[in-house]
């Protein structure tokens, strides 16, 4: 298999407390890999080890099949990244920060800084010093810096944390576009499972330093059971009719008005007809597919 990133039994502790415990991840060339898990799960620590910013206690990191060691800096030039809170020179402008980064990386392309400022939506405030940027603006600048040199691999640690919903949508579309149009491999972490679900081709689920599962999103959807979500005015009566009139026993009352039906032997139309015939007001009914969040809790048992 053509992996851009592979880790073998990565282990890291801080002051005797385990942060990463035997992690094996496999990121294929050209895919978007979502690294999902709650805060403190070990995502940033793994990413720092990938970028040679932190040394593992044991285990190996391979980038493009090459083992990363203390002095491996060459392949890091092929990577754009955001790790934890990005730092900038605060007294100079966003544009100047990007120009400095180009110089540092030995990347020469006059039009690229303009292009990137436009792409991340900072072109009209480019004269402002970074110290006057909001959190969201800094996050956009960090994304701009990560993509500036057109890297083959993007490693993005919670890149959308500080953005508003519109900004999140824009940046998600941007990552997808870079991936599809330029073939850039993307490793992106988030504690928000619905975010990972919307963008990832493969997902790695990490908790308490352990990788619990690594699976293609398509496979999650294949094996996930569909269910019918039913919202009604009279939940007791609806429950009674499901069980006694329709012979459905596999359902769960989720709230005062919501029922999830896992037994799919009766069609939505049929269930609606019985409820209407018995004067139970239906607020909503429809088939649903389990989310990554459902799958996550299934994996956790
Ligand atoms: P995540 O990125 O999933 O939120 P982290 O990798 O940041 O998780 O953290 C994993 C664990 O390691 C946490 O318990 C965190 O407190 C601990 N940790 C991370 N960095 C350090 C550090 N520099 N010193 C001590 N503990 C750390």
Short mmCIF file of C-alpha atoms and ligand atoms in Angstrom, two decimals:
data_model
loop_
_atom_site.label_atom_id
_atom_site.label_comp_id
_atom_site.label_asym_id
_atom_site.label_seq_id
_atom_site.Cartn_x
_atom_site.Cartn_y
_atom_site.Cartn_z
CA UNK A 1 0.00 0.00 0.00
CA UNK A 2 1.16 3.50 -0.85
CA UNK A 3 1.23 5.24 2.54
CA UNK A 4 2.36 8.82 3.00
CA UNK A 5 2.30 8.43 6.78
CA UNK A 6 2.76 5.26 8.76
CA UNK A 7 3.47 4.95 12.46
CA UNK A 8 4.58 1.78 14.19
CA UNK A 9 3.77 1.36 17.85
CA UNK A 10 4.30 5.00 18.75
CA UNK A 11 4.61 5.52 22.48
CA UNK A 12 5.01 8.79 24.40
CA UNK A 13 4.66 9.63 28.09
CA UNK A 14 4.98 12.89 29.94
CA UNK A 15 6.31 12.60 33.50
CA UNK A 16 5.36 8.94 33.64
CA UNK A 17 1.82 9.60 32.38
CA UNK A 18 0.97 7.94 29.09
CA UNK A 19 -0.10 10.34 26.30
CA UNK A 20 0.25 8.03 23.28
CA UNK A 21 0.19 4.29 23.74
CA UNK A 22 1.15 2.04 20.82
CA UNK A 23 -0.42 3.99 17.96
CA UNK A 24 -0.31 2.62 14.38
CA UNK A 25 -1.84 4.95 11.83
CA UNK A 26 -1.80 4.53 8.04
CA UNK A 27 -2.51 7.53 5.84
CA UNK A 28 -2.82 6.70 2.15
CA UNK A 29 -1.54 8.94 -0.62
CA UNK A 30 -4.20 11.37 -1.83
CA UNK A 31 -6.75 10.82 0.92
CA UNK A 32 -8.20 12.96 3.70
CA UNK A 33 -7.61 11.19 6.98
CA UNK A 34 -9.65 12.39 9.93
CA UNK A 35 -8.02 11.92 13.31
CA UNK A 36 -10.92 11.99 15.75
CA UNK A 37 -11.02 11.84 19.52
CA UNK A 38 -11.85 13.89 22.60
CA UNK A 39 -9.58 16.58 23.99
CA UNK A 40 -6.54 15.05 25.66
CA UNK A 41 -6.78 11.83 23.58
CA UNK A 42 -3.25 12.25 22.17
CA UNK A 43 -3.93 13.69 18.70
CA UNK A 44 -1.54 16.67 18.95
CA UNK A 45 1.18 14.53 20.49
CA UNK A 46 1.03 12.08 17.56
CA UNK A 47 1.09 14.97 15.10
CA UNK A 48 4.08 16.56 16.83
CA UNK A 49 5.94 13.27 16.57
CA UNK A 50 5.13 13.11 12.85
CA UNK A 51 6.69 16.53 12.41
CA UNK A 52 9.76 15.73 14.49
CA UNK A 53 8.77 18.39 17.05
CA UNK A 54 8.66 15.78 19.83
CA UNK A 55 10.59 12.52 20.02
CA UNK A 56 8.70 9.30 20.73
CA UNK A 57 9.79 7.17 23.70
CA UNK A 58 9.62 4.20 21.34
CA UNK A 59 8.15 3.29 17.99
CA UNK A 60 8.69 4.69 14.52
CA UNK A 61 7.33 7.33 12.17
CA UNK A 62 7.62 6.74 8.43
CA UNK A 63 6.90 9.54 5.95
CA UNK A 64 6.91 8.46 2.31
CA UNK A 65 8.47 5.20 3.56
CA UNK A 66 11.38 7.04 5.10
CA UNK A 67 12.04 6.60 8.82
CA UNK A 68 12.06 9.94 10.63
CA UNK A 69 15.08 10.47 12.85
CA UNK A 70 16.54 13.39 14.77
CA UNK A 71 18.13 14.98 11.71
CA UNK A 72 15.37 14.30 9.17
CA UNK A 73 14.41 17.72 7.92
CA UNK A 74 14.34 17.27 4.15
CA UNK A 75 10.95 15.57 3.97
CA UNK A 76 9.46 18.15 6.34
CA UNK A 77 9.76 20.65 3.47
CA UNK A 78 7.09 18.65 1.67
CA UNK A 79 4.63 19.24 4.53
CA UNK A 80 2.42 22.18 5.49
CA UNK A 81 1.17 22.11 9.06
CA UNK A 82 -0.74 23.72 11.88
CA UNK A 83 0.00 22.40 15.35
CA UNK A 84 -1.79 23.68 18.45
CA UNK A 85 -1.74 27.48 18.66
CA UNK A 86 0.23 28.81 15.71
CA UNK A 87 2.78 31.55 16.38
CA UNK A 88 3.32 34.61 14.20
CA UNK A 89 5.44 37.72 14.32
CA UNK A 90 2.78 39.91 15.87
CA UNK A 91 4.17 43.34 15.01
CA UNK A 92 4.18 42.79 11.24
CA UNK A 93 1.30 42.17 8.86
CA UNK A 94 -0.18 38.88 7.69
CA UNK A 95 1.34 39.43 4.27
CA UNK A 96 4.80 40.03 5.76
CA UNK A 97 4.47 36.86 7.85
CA UNK A 98 3.68 34.87 4.73
CA UNK A 99 6.56 36.47 2.81
CA UNK A 100 8.95 35.57 5.63
CA UNK A 101 7.71 32.00 5.58
CA UNK A 102 8.38 31.79 1.83
CA UNK A 103 11.92 33.01 2.40
CA UNK A 104 12.50 30.56 5.23
CA UNK A 105 11.20 27.67 3.12
CA UNK A 106 13.20 28.74 0.05
CA UNK A 107 10.00 29.12 -1.94
CA UNK A 108 10.05 31.75 -4.65
CA UNK A 109 6.81 32.71 -6.32
CA UNK A 110 5.81 36.37 -6.31
CA UNK A 111 2.11 35.90 -6.95
CA UNK A 112 1.55 33.11 -4.43
CA UNK A 113 1.22 35.28 -1.30
CA UNK A 114 -1.54 37.35 -2.98
CA UNK A 115 -3.28 34.20 -4.12
CA UNK A 116 -3.21 32.68 -0.63
CA UNK A 117 -4.40 35.89 1.10
CA UNK A 118 -7.33 35.85 -1.29
CA UNK A 119 -8.00 32.12 -0.76
CA UNK A 120 -8.19 32.41 3.02
CA UNK A 121 -10.16 35.68 2.89
CA UNK A 122 -7.54 38.01 4.39
CA UNK A 123 -6.75 40.11 1.32
CA UNK A 124 -8.68 43.17 2.49
CA UNK A 125 -6.97 43.39 5.89
CA UNK A 126 -3.48 42.63 4.77
CA UNK A 127 -2.12 45.96 6.02
CA UNK A 128 -3.05 45.18 9.62
CA UNK A 129 -0.46 43.95 12.13
CA UNK A 130 -1.15 40.40 13.33
CA UNK A 131 -1.41 41.70 16.92
CA UNK A 132 -4.74 43.25 15.86
CA UNK A 133 -6.09 40.02 14.34
CA UNK A 134 -9.00 38.16 15.93
CA UNK A 135 -8.59 34.45 16.76
CA UNK A 136 -10.48 33.52 13.60
CA UNK A 137 -8.25 35.74 11.45
CA UNK A 138 -5.13 34.17 12.98
CA UNK A 139 -6.55 30.77 12.22
CA UNK A 140 -7.08 31.76 8.58
CA UNK A 141 -3.53 33.06 8.43
CA UNK A 142 -2.28 29.77 9.87
CA UNK A 143 -4.17 27.87 7.18
CA UNK A 144 -2.71 30.24 4.58
CA UNK A 145 0.80 29.58 5.86
CA UNK A 146 0.22 25.81 5.83
CA UNK A 147 -0.85 25.77 2.18
CA UNK A 148 1.54 28.51 1.01
CA UNK A 149 4.27 26.37 -0.53
CA UNK A 150 1.79 23.94 -2.13
CA UNK A 151 2.88 21.03 0.09
CA UNK A 152 2.21 17.40 -0.82
CA UNK A 153 0.98 16.69 2.70
CA UNK A 154 -1.03 18.88 5.07
CA UNK A 155 -1.05 18.09 8.79
CA UNK A 156 -3.77 20.18 10.41
CA UNK A 157 -4.36 19.99 14.14
CA UNK A 158 -7.88 21.27 14.93
CA UNK A 159 -7.65 23.88 12.15
CA UNK A 160 -11.19 25.21 12.44
CA UNK A 161 -11.49 25.70 16.20
CA UNK A 162 -11.76 29.47 16.24
CA UNK A 163 -13.86 29.93 13.10
CA UNK A 164 -17.53 30.83 12.82
CA UNK A 165 -19.91 28.44 10.99
CA UNK A 166 -19.47 30.27 7.68
CA UNK A 167 -15.68 30.17 8.04
CA UNK A 168 -15.80 26.47 8.92
CA UNK A 169 -17.79 25.74 5.77
CA UNK A 170 -15.39 27.78 3.63
CA UNK A 171 -12.27 26.14 5.04
CA UNK A 172 -13.75 22.65 4.79
CA UNK A 173 -14.44 23.33 1.10
CA UNK A 174 -10.89 24.66 0.72
CA UNK A 175 -9.29 21.51 2.19
CA UNK A 176 -11.45 19.36 -0.04
CA UNK A 177 -10.55 21.42 -3.10
CA UNK A 178 -6.81 21.25 -2.37
CA UNK A 179 -7.14 17.51 -1.88
CA UNK A 180 -9.13 16.85 -5.05
CA UNK A 181 -7.47 19.34 -7.37
CA UNK A 182 -3.85 19.10 -6.25
CA UNK A 183 -3.85 15.53 -4.94
CA UNK A 184 -2.62 16.80 -1.55
CA UNK A 185 -2.83 14.23 1.24
CA UNK A 186 -4.51 15.72 4.31
CA UNK A 187 -4.34 14.58 7.93
CA UNK A 188 -6.81 16.63 9.95
CA UNK A 189 -7.67 16.27 13.63
CA UNK A 190 -10.81 17.30 15.43
CA UNK A 191 -12.71 16.53 18.60
CA UNK A 192 -15.94 17.30 16.71
CA UNK A 193 -16.98 14.01 15.15
CA UNK A 194 -19.55 15.55 12.80
CA UNK A 195 -16.75 17.69 11.32
CA UNK A 196 -14.53 14.69 10.68
CA UNK A 197 -17.48 12.82 9.21
CA UNK A 198 -18.09 15.53 6.63
CA UNK A 199 -14.58 15.62 5.26
CA UNK A 200 -12.69 12.36 5.87
CA UNK A 201 -12.18 9.42 3.54
CA UNK A 202 -10.67 7.39 6.38
CA UNK A 203 -11.05 7.98 10.09
CA UNK A 204 -8.78 7.03 12.97
CA UNK A 205 -10.48 7.07 16.36
CA UNK A 206 -8.19 7.73 19.30
CA UNK A 207 -8.97 7.76 22.99
CA UNK A 208 -6.68 7.82 26.04
CA UNK A 209 -3.64 7.51 23.78
CA UNK A 210 -4.86 4.35 22.03
CA UNK A 211 -6.05 4.08 18.44
CA UNK A 212 -9.34 2.23 18.82
CA UNK A 213 -10.21 1.94 15.17
CA UNK A 214 -9.01 2.93 11.73
CA UNK A 215 -11.67 2.56 9.08
CA UNK A 216 -12.87 4.00 5.75
CA UNK A 217 -15.92 6.27 6.14
CA UNK A 218 -17.56 4.28 3.33
CA UNK A 219 -17.26 1.13 5.46
CA UNK A 220 -18.75 2.88 8.48
CA UNK A 221 -21.76 3.81 6.38
CA UNK A 222 -22.01 0.29 4.92
CA UNK A 223 -22.17 -1.42 8.30
CA UNK A 224 -24.25 1.14 10.07
CA UNK A 225 -27.85 0.30 10.61
CA UNK A 226 -30.43 2.70 9.36
CA UNK A 227 -33.33 3.53 11.62
CA UNK A 228 -36.58 5.43 11.49
CA UNK A 229 -36.79 8.62 13.52
CA UNK A 230 -40.30 9.42 14.60
CA UNK A 231 -41.46 12.59 16.33
CA UNK A 232 -45.03 12.56 17.64
CA UNK A 233 -47.38 14.52 19.86
CA UNK A 234 -48.48 11.59 22.02
CA UNK A 235 -45.49 9.39 22.71
CA UNK A 236 -47.26 6.89 24.97
CA UNK A 237 -49.96 6.16 22.44
CA UNK A 238 -47.42 5.95 19.60
CA UNK A 239 -45.35 3.45 21.59
CA UNK A 240 -48.46 1.40 22.31
CA UNK A 241 -49.47 1.31 18.63
CA UNK A 242 -45.97 0.39 17.46
CA UNK A 243 -45.85 -2.52 19.84
CA UNK A 244 -49.43 -3.82 19.82
CA UNK A 245 -50.81 -2.84 16.41
CA UNK A 246 -47.68 -3.22 14.33
CA UNK A 247 -45.74 -5.83 16.30
CA UNK A 248 -42.58 -3.67 16.46
CA UNK A 249 -40.60 -4.27 19.62
CA UNK A 250 -37.13 -2.96 18.70
CA UNK A 251 -37.49 0.77 19.29
CA UNK A 252 -36.26 3.30 21.83
CA UNK A 253 -37.95 6.35 23.32
CA UNK A 254 -35.31 9.09 23.04
CA UNK A 255 -37.21 12.06 24.51
CA UNK A 256 -40.75 13.18 25.33
CA UNK A 257 -41.61 13.28 21.65
CA UNK A 258 -38.92 11.27 19.84
CA UNK A 259 -38.71 7.55 19.11
CA UNK A 260 -36.02 5.69 17.17
CA UNK A 261 -37.26 2.49 15.47
CA UNK A 262 -34.55 -0.06 14.64
CA UNK A 263 -36.89 -2.82 13.42
CA UNK A 264 -37.30 -1.90 9.75
CA UNK A 265 -39.84 -4.54 8.75
CA UNK A 266 -42.54 -1.88 8.50
CA UNK A 267 -42.17 0.94 5.99
CA UNK A 268 -42.33 4.62 6.99
CA UNK A 269 -45.58 4.96 5.01
CA UNK A 270 -47.18 2.06 6.87
CA UNK A 271 -46.21 3.40 10.31
CA UNK A 272 -47.51 6.88 9.42
CA UNK A 273 -50.83 5.44 8.21
CA UNK A 274 -51.43 3.53 11.47
CA UNK A 275 -50.57 6.58 13.60
CA UNK A 276 -52.81 8.91 11.58
CA UNK A 277 -55.67 6.41 11.64
CA UNK A 278 -55.40 6.39 15.43
CA UNK A 279 -55.27 10.19 15.74
CA UNK A 280 -51.62 10.44 16.81
CA UNK A 281 -50.20 13.73 15.47
CA UNK A 282 -46.91 13.22 13.60
CA UNK A 283 -44.41 16.08 13.89
CA UNK A 284 -41.87 14.30 11.73
CA UNK A 285 -40.93 10.86 10.45
CA UNK A 286 -38.07 9.70 8.26
CA UNK A 287 -35.27 7.22 7.72
CA UNK A 288 -31.91 8.14 9.22
CA UNK A 289 -28.42 6.82 8.89
CA UNK A 290 -26.25 6.33 11.96
CA UNK A 291 -23.60 9.06 12.33
CA UNK A 292 -19.89 8.80 13.08
CA UNK A 293 -20.86 9.69 16.63
CA UNK A 294 -23.11 6.61 16.85
CA UNK A 295 -20.28 4.51 15.47
CA UNK A 296 -17.82 6.05 17.94
CA UNK A 297 -19.97 5.05 20.90
CA UNK A 298 -20.47 1.61 19.38
CA UNK A 299 -16.65 1.20 19.22
CA UNK A 300 -16.37 2.36 22.84
CA UNK A 301 -18.95 -0.28 23.72
P1 LIG B 1 -5.30 16.08 22.07
O1 LIG B 1 -4.52 16.71 20.98
O2 LIG B 1 -6.04 14.86 21.61
O3 LIG B 1 -6.22 17.04 22.78
P2 LIG B 1 -2.76 15.93 23.45
O4 LIG B 1 -1.87 15.15 22.56
O5 LIG B 1 -2.60 17.40 23.47
O6 LIG B 1 -4.27 15.52 23.18
O7 LIG B 1 -2.55 15.42 24.95
C1 LIG B 1 -2.51 14.06 25.31
C2 LIG B 1 -2.16 13.96 26.78
O8 LIG B 1 -0.81 14.34 26.98
C3 LIG B 1 -2.99 14.86 27.68
O9 LIG B 1 -3.24 14.19 28.89
C4 LIG B 1 -2.10 16.05 27.89
O10 LIG B 1 -2.37 16.67 29.11
C5 LIG B 1 -0.72 15.42 27.88
N1 LIG B 1 0.33 16.33 27.39
C6 LIG B 1 0.44 16.81 26.13
N2 LIG B 1 1.52 17.60 26.02
C7 LIG B 1 2.12 17.64 27.23
C8 LIG B 1 3.29 18.27 27.75
N3 LIG B 1 4.07 19.04 26.98
N4 LIG B 1 3.58 18.07 29.06
C9 LIG B 1 2.82 17.26 29.83
N5 LIG B 1 1.71 16.63 29.41
C10 LIG B 1 1.35 16.81 28.13
#
